[in-house]
Amino acid sequence: MVYAELRSYLRESGSTLSPSEALIKAVQCWIAKGRADAISVRGYQWKQLFLPEGTRLRLRVHEVWHNASVVGDDLVYKGQSVSPNQMAKQAAGDVRNAWREIWVLMPGRKQWINAAILRAQLLKQASKVPPTAAEAMTIAAKAMSDALSTAVTLVAHANDQAQNTLERRLPKYRRSWDLLEDID
C-alpha cells in the first residue's frame, strides 16, 4: 500500500528516483534528524573546547582517579561547580596544568582522551579553512592544466618512441654484417 503510494508520488512529481532510492534517502534523512536532535546544546565551554552535557572528566593523583562530569552548563566535581583548573588544584593540592592532567570521555565515546590532545585536534581542524569558490576554481583549473600538460608530454614521448623504433630498422642504423643483400 505505502510502496504503491510512493511509486505514484514519484511518477506524479517527475522524480528520477526509483522507489528503493527514495526509501534509502528517506531513511538517511530520518537518521540525520535523529542525530541532530540528540546533540545537546547544553555543556561547559573550556576555552576553545566545548564539553557537551554528559561529558566525564578525570585526573589521576597518587594512584587515585578524581572524577567530574558536565551537568547542564557546569563542570561538577565533588558536588561543586568548578573550572578544570580548580578541579586539578583541588584534586592535587597544588597548581597543575589542567590541559595535560585531565582526561575526557565525551558522550557516546568509549575511549578517554587527554584534554591537551583534544585541544590540539580542535585547533588543527580550525586552521583548515575551506577555500573560497574563486580559490577552488583556481585550484581546479591548475589541476586540469597540469593534467593536460602531462597528457601532452606522454603523447610526445609515445610518438618519439614509435619514431625511434621505426628508424632503427633503416639501413644507416644497421650493422654492416646484418644487411640483407638484394637478390635480383
PDB file of C-alpha atoms in Angstrom:
ATOM      1  CA  MET A   1       0.000   0.000   0.000  1.00  0.00           C
ATOM      2  CA  VAL A   2       2.660   2.556   1.064  1.00  0.00           C
ATOM      3  CA  TYR A   3       5.019   1.310  -1.644  1.00  0.00           C
ATOM      4  CA  ALA A   4       2.360   1.865  -4.317  1.00  0.00           C
ATOM      5  CA  GLU A   5       1.664   5.337  -2.926  1.00  0.00           C
ATOM      6  CA  LEU A   6       5.396   6.142  -3.078  1.00  0.00           C
ATOM      7  CA  ARG A   7       5.651   4.921  -6.692  1.00  0.00           C
ATOM      8  CA  SER A   8       2.623   7.020  -7.615  1.00  0.00           C
ATOM      9  CA  TYR A   9       4.054  10.114  -5.907  1.00  0.00           C
ATOM     10  CA  LEU A  10       7.454   9.711  -7.604  1.00  0.00           C
ATOM     11  CA  ARG A  11       5.795   9.329 -11.008  1.00  0.00           C
ATOM     12  CA  GLU A  12       3.494  12.359 -10.467  1.00  0.00           C
ATOM     13  CA  SER A  13       6.282  14.584  -9.168  1.00  0.00           C
ATOM     14  CA  GLY A  14       8.558  13.708 -12.089  1.00  0.00           C
ATOM     15  CA  SER A  15      11.269  12.421  -9.790  1.00  0.00           C
ATOM     16  CA  THR A  16      14.074  10.393 -11.369  1.00  0.00           C
ATOM     17  CA  LEU A  17      14.495   8.361  -8.172  1.00  0.00           C
ATOM     18  CA  SER A  18      13.431   4.750  -8.030  1.00  0.00           C
ATOM     19  CA  PRO A  19      11.243   3.784  -5.058  1.00  0.00           C
ATOM     20  CA  SER A  20      14.189   1.993  -3.405  1.00  0.00           C
ATOM     21  CA  GLU A  21      16.428   5.068  -3.857  1.00  0.00           C
ATOM     22  CA  ALA A  22      13.719   7.288  -2.382  1.00  0.00           C
ATOM     23  CA  LEU A  23      13.369   4.949   0.612  1.00  0.00           C
ATOM     24  CA  ILE A  24      17.137   4.975   1.200  1.00  0.00           C
ATOM     25  CA  LYS A  25      17.201   8.790   1.088  1.00  0.00           C
ATOM     26  CA  ALA A  26      14.222   8.997   3.463  1.00  0.00           C
ATOM     27  CA  VAL A  27      15.884   6.703   5.997  1.00  0.00           C
ATOM     28  CA  GLN A  28      19.159   8.675   5.740  1.00  0.00           C
ATOM     29  CA  CYS A  29      17.287  11.937   6.405  1.00  0.00           C
ATOM     30  CA  TRP A  30      15.452  10.359   9.331  1.00  0.00           C
ATOM     31  CA  ILE A  31      18.748   9.155  10.882  1.00  0.00           C
ATOM     32  CA  ALA A  32      20.421  12.559  10.351  1.00  0.00           C
ATOM     33  CA  LYS A  33      17.488  14.339  12.007  1.00  0.00           C
ATOM     34  CA  GLY A  34      17.596  11.941  14.954  1.00  0.00           C
ATOM     35  CA  ARG A  35      21.304  12.582  15.421  1.00  0.00           C
ATOM     36  CA  ALA A  36      20.835  16.344  15.175  1.00  0.00           C
ATOM     37  CA  ASP A  37      18.049  16.213  17.766  1.00  0.00           C
ATOM     38  CA  ALA A  38      20.242  14.131  20.103  1.00  0.00           C
ATOM     39  CA  ILE A  39      23.034  16.702  20.185  1.00  0.00           C
ATOM     40  CA  SER A  40      22.929  18.541  23.473  1.00  0.00           C
ATOM     41  CA  VAL A  41      23.005  22.306  23.337  1.00  0.00           C
ATOM     42  CA  ARG A  42      23.996  22.412  26.981  1.00  0.00           C
ATOM     43  CA  GLY A  43      27.513  21.933  28.179  1.00  0.00           C
ATOM     44  CA  TYR A  44      30.656  23.513  29.573  1.00  0.00           C
ATOM     45  CA  GLN A  45      32.849  25.802  27.452  1.00  0.00           C
ATOM     46  CA  TRP A  46      36.511  25.260  28.377  1.00  0.00           C
ATOM     47  CA  LYS A  47      38.296  27.965  26.421  1.00  0.00           C
ATOM     48  CA  GLN A  48      38.183  26.655  22.788  1.00  0.00           C
ATOM     49  CA  LEU A  49      36.866  23.222  23.781  1.00  0.00           C
ATOM     50  CA  PHE A  50      33.128  22.636  24.210  1.00  0.00           C
ATOM     51  CA  LEU A  51      32.252  19.753  26.529  1.00  0.00           C
ATOM     52  CA  PRO A  52      28.618  18.705  25.952  1.00  0.00           C
ATOM     53  CA  GLU A  53      26.403  17.721  28.849  1.00  0.00           C
ATOM     54  CA  GLY A  54      27.226  14.188  29.991  1.00  0.00           C
ATOM     55  CA  THR A  55      30.961  14.530  29.325  1.00  0.00           C
ATOM     56  CA  ARG A  56      33.103  12.956  32.047  1.00  0.00           C
ATOM     57  CA  LEU A  57      36.498  14.244  33.177  1.00  0.00           C
ATOM     58  CA  ARG A  58      39.104  12.608  35.335  1.00  0.00           C
ATOM     59  CA  LEU A  59      42.646  13.075  36.540  1.00  0.00           C
ATOM     60  CA  ARG A  60      44.981  10.849  38.447  1.00  0.00           C
ATOM     61  CA  VAL A  61      46.831  11.907  41.590  1.00  0.00           C
ATOM     62  CA  HIS A  62      48.926   9.398  43.543  1.00  0.00           C
ATOM     63  CA  GLU A  63      47.228   6.305  42.021  1.00  0.00           C
ATOM     64  CA  VAL A  64      43.740   7.734  42.718  1.00  0.00           C
ATOM     65  CA  TRP A  65      41.357   8.856  39.974  1.00  0.00           C
ATOM     66  CA  HIS A  66      39.374  12.047  40.634  1.00  0.00           C
ATOM     67  CA  ASN A  67      36.184  12.292  38.550  1.00  0.00           C
ATOM     68  CA  ALA A  68      33.939  15.129  37.448  1.00  0.00           C
ATOM     69  CA  SER A  69      31.146  15.459  34.935  1.00  0.00           C
ATOM     70  CA  VAL A  70      29.379  18.122  32.919  1.00  0.00           C
ATOM     71  CA  VAL A  71      25.872  18.637  34.265  1.00  0.00           C
ATOM     72  CA  GLY A  72      23.838  21.232  32.412  1.00  0.00           C
ATOM     73  CA  ASP A  73      26.267  24.072  31.798  1.00  0.00           C
ATOM     74  CA  ASP A  74      28.516  23.317  34.782  1.00  0.00           C
ATOM     75  CA  LEU A  75      31.528  21.129  35.442  1.00  0.00           C
ATOM     76  CA  VAL A  76      30.696  19.401  38.715  1.00  0.00           C
ATOM     77  CA  TYR A  77      33.446  17.989  40.957  1.00  0.00           C
ATOM     78  CA  LYS A  78      32.584  16.734  44.442  1.00  0.00           C
ATOM     79  CA  GLY A  79      29.155  18.387  44.212  1.00  0.00           C
ATOM     80  CA  GLN A  80      30.573  21.828  43.352  1.00  0.00           C
ATOM     81  CA  SER A  81      30.626  23.758  40.105  1.00  0.00           C
ATOM     82  CA  VAL A  82      34.319  24.255  39.252  1.00  0.00           C
ATOM     83  CA  SER A  83      36.607  25.065  36.365  1.00  0.00           C
ATOM     84  CA  PRO A  84      39.001  22.385  35.087  1.00  0.00           C
ATOM     85  CA  ASN A  85      41.870  24.308  36.687  1.00  0.00           C
ATOM     86  CA  GLN A  86      40.054  24.395  40.042  1.00  0.00           C
ATOM     87  CA  MET A  87      39.350  20.660  39.760  1.00  0.00           C
ATOM     88  CA  ALA A  88      43.047  19.920  39.138  1.00  0.00           C
ATOM     89  CA  LYS A  89      44.085  22.185  42.021  1.00  0.00           C
ATOM     90  CA  GLN A  90      41.574  20.679  44.481  1.00  0.00           C
ATOM     91  CA  ALA A  91      42.455  17.103  43.495  1.00  0.00           C
ATOM     92  CA  ALA A  92      46.241  17.559  43.540  1.00  0.00           C
ATOM     93  CA  GLY A  93      46.526  20.127  46.290  1.00  0.00           C
ATOM     94  CA  ASP A  94      48.760  22.298  44.106  1.00  0.00           C
ATOM     95  CA  VAL A  95      48.623  24.099  40.769  1.00  0.00           C
ATOM     96  CA  ARG A  96      48.777  21.800  37.730  1.00  0.00           C
ATOM     97  CA  ASN A  97      48.317  22.263  34.025  1.00  0.00           C
ATOM     98  CA  ALA A  98      44.718  21.065  33.667  1.00  0.00           C
ATOM     99  CA  TRP A  99      45.111  20.531  29.902  1.00  0.00           C
ATOM    100  CA  ARG A 100      47.876  17.969  30.459  1.00  0.00           C
ATOM    101  CA  GLU A 101      46.421  16.344  33.566  1.00  0.00           C
ATOM    102  CA  ILE A 102      42.732  15.936  32.694  1.00  0.00           C
ATOM    103  CA  TRP A 103      41.340  13.121  30.572  1.00  0.00           C
ATOM    104  CA  VAL A 104      37.984  13.494  28.827  1.00  0.00           C
ATOM    105  CA  LEU A 105      35.295  10.984  27.859  1.00  0.00           C
ATOM    106  CA  MET A 106      32.745  12.549  25.521  1.00  0.00           C
ATOM    107  CA  PRO A 107      29.163  11.208  25.485  1.00  0.00           C
ATOM    108  CA  GLY A 108      28.809   8.233  23.154  1.00  0.00           C
ATOM    109  CA  ARG A 109      32.553   7.571  23.079  1.00  0.00           C
ATOM    110  CA  LYS A 110      34.343   4.589  24.602  1.00  0.00           C
ATOM    111  CA  GLN A 111      37.880   5.925  24.883  1.00  0.00           C
ATOM    112  CA  TRP A 112      39.268   8.561  27.191  1.00  0.00           C
ATOM    113  CA  ILE A 113      41.412  11.195  25.526  1.00  0.00           C
ATOM    114  CA  ASN A 114      43.767  13.717  27.048  1.00  0.00           C
ATOM    115  CA  ALA A 115      42.381  17.269  27.050  1.00  0.00           C
ATOM    116  CA  ALA A 116      45.584  18.673  25.500  1.00  0.00           C
ATOM    117  CA  ILE A 117      45.229  16.259  22.570  1.00  0.00           C
ATOM    118  CA  LEU A 118      41.560  17.221  22.141  1.00  0.00           C
ATOM    119  CA  ARG A 119      42.514  20.893  22.100  1.00  0.00           C
ATOM    120  CA  ALA A 120      45.304  20.272  19.553  1.00  0.00           C
ATOM    121  CA  GLN A 121      42.870  18.381  17.301  1.00  0.00           C
ATOM    122  CA  LEU A 122      40.364  21.209  17.571  1.00  0.00           C
ATOM    123  CA  LEU A 123      42.971  23.840  16.693  1.00  0.00           C
ATOM    124  CA  LYS A 124      44.166  21.752  13.744  1.00  0.00           C
ATOM    125  CA  GLN A 125      40.597  21.484  12.419  1.00  0.00           C
ATOM    126  CA  ALA A 126      40.025  25.204  12.899  1.00  0.00           C
ATOM    127  CA  SER A 127      43.158  26.035  10.909  1.00  0.00           C
ATOM    128  CA  LYS A 128      41.817  24.118   7.904  1.00  0.00           C
ATOM    129  CA  VAL A 129      39.779  26.908   6.388  1.00  0.00           C
ATOM    130  CA  PRO A 130      37.973  25.733   3.270  1.00  0.00           C
ATOM    131  CA  PRO A 131      38.890  27.632   0.110  1.00  0.00           C
ATOM    132  CA  THR A 132      36.548  30.246  -1.281  1.00  0.00           C
ATOM    133  CA  ALA A 133      34.696  29.482  -4.507  1.00  0.00           C
ATOM    134  CA  ALA A 134      37.241  31.511  -6.504  1.00  0.00           C
ATOM    135  CA  GLU A 135      40.172  29.708  -4.843  1.00  0.00           C
ATOM    136  CA  ALA A 136      38.544  26.331  -5.508  1.00  0.00           C
ATOM    137  CA  MET A 137      38.096  27.233  -9.181  1.00  0.00           C
ATOM    138  CA  THR A 138      41.752  28.318  -9.400  1.00  0.00           C
ATOM    139  CA  ILE A 139      42.894  25.063  -7.803  1.00  0.00           C
ATOM    140  CA  ALA A 140      40.699  23.019 -10.158  1.00  0.00           C
ATOM    141  CA  ALA A 141      41.925  24.960 -13.221  1.00  0.00           C
ATOM    142  CA  LYS A 142      45.565  24.408 -12.239  1.00  0.00           C
ATOM    143  CA  ALA A 143      44.927  20.683 -11.708  1.00  0.00           C
ATOM    144  CA  MET A 144      43.296  20.419 -15.141  1.00  0.00           C
ATOM    145  CA  SER A 145      46.156  22.382 -16.726  1.00  0.00           C
ATOM    146  CA  ASP A 146      48.717  20.100 -15.072  1.00  0.00           C
ATOM    147  CA  ALA A 147      46.811  17.012 -16.232  1.00  0.00           C
ATOM    148  CA  LEU A 148      46.651  18.331 -19.798  1.00  0.00           C
ATOM    149  CA  SER A 149      50.362  19.180 -19.767  1.00  0.00           C
ATOM    150  CA  THR A 150      51.172  15.677 -18.542  1.00  0.00           C
ATOM    151  CA  ALA A 151      48.987  14.130 -21.244  1.00  0.00           C
ATOM    152  CA  VAL A 152      50.718  16.171 -23.972  1.00  0.00           C
ATOM    153  CA  THR A 153      54.125  15.107 -22.627  1.00  0.00           C
ATOM    154  CA  LEU A 154      53.073  11.437 -22.618  1.00  0.00           C
ATOM    155  CA  VAL A 155      51.785  11.662 -26.202  1.00  0.00           C
ATOM    156  CA  ALA A 156      55.033  13.326 -27.326  1.00  0.00           C
ATOM    157  CA  HIS A 157      57.045  10.606 -25.575  1.00  0.00           C
ATOM    158  CA  ALA A 158      54.957   7.840 -27.180  1.00  0.00           C
ATOM    159  CA  ASN A 159      55.389   9.437 -30.616  1.00  0.00           C
ATOM    160  CA  ASP A 160      59.140   9.729 -30.054  1.00  0.00           C
ATOM    161  CA  GLN A 161      59.373   6.079 -29.030  1.00  0.00           C
ATOM    162  CA  ALA A 162      57.382   4.987 -32.085  1.00  0.00           C
ATOM    163  CA  GLN A 163      59.623   7.065 -34.371  1.00  0.00           C
ATOM    164  CA  ASN A 164      62.810   5.613 -32.859  1.00  0.00           C
ATOM    165  CA  THR A 165      61.513   2.066 -33.301  1.00  0.00           C
ATOM    166  CA  LEU A 166      60.958   2.638 -36.994  1.00  0.00           C
ATOM    167  CA  GLU A 167      64.288   4.421 -37.518  1.00  0.00           C
ATOM    168  CA  ARG A 168      66.268   1.529 -36.025  1.00  0.00           C
ATOM    169  CA  ARG A 169      65.257  -0.605 -38.990  1.00  0.00           C
ATOM    170  CA  LEU A 170      66.669   1.825 -41.558  1.00  0.00           C
ATOM    171  CA  PRO A 171      69.947   0.711 -43.209  1.00  0.00           C
ATOM    172  CA  LYS A 172      72.042   3.535 -41.704  1.00  0.00           C
ATOM    173  CA  TYR A 173      71.276   2.194 -38.203  1.00  0.00           C
ATOM    174  CA  ARG A 174      72.004  -1.487 -39.069  1.00  0.00           C
ATOM    175  CA  ARG A 175      75.310  -3.266 -38.639  1.00  0.00           C
ATOM    176  CA  SER A 176      77.157  -3.931 -41.854  1.00  0.00           C
ATOM    177  CA  TRP A 177      77.055  -7.699 -41.417  1.00  0.00           C
ATOM    178  CA  ASP A 178      73.328  -7.577 -40.680  1.00  0.00           C
ATOM    179  CA  LEU A 179      72.294  -6.098 -44.005  1.00  0.00           C
ATOM    180  CA  LEU A 180      70.408  -8.269 -46.414  1.00  0.00           C
ATOM    181  CA  GLU A 181      71.583  -8.273 -49.968  1.00  0.00           C
ATOM    182  CA  ASP A 182      69.107  -7.703 -52.685  1.00  0.00           C
ATOM    183  CA  ILE A 183      68.763 -10.714 -54.905  1.00  0.00           C
ATOM    184  CA  ASP A 184      67.829  -9.985 -58.475  1.00  0.00           C
TER     185      ASP A 184
END
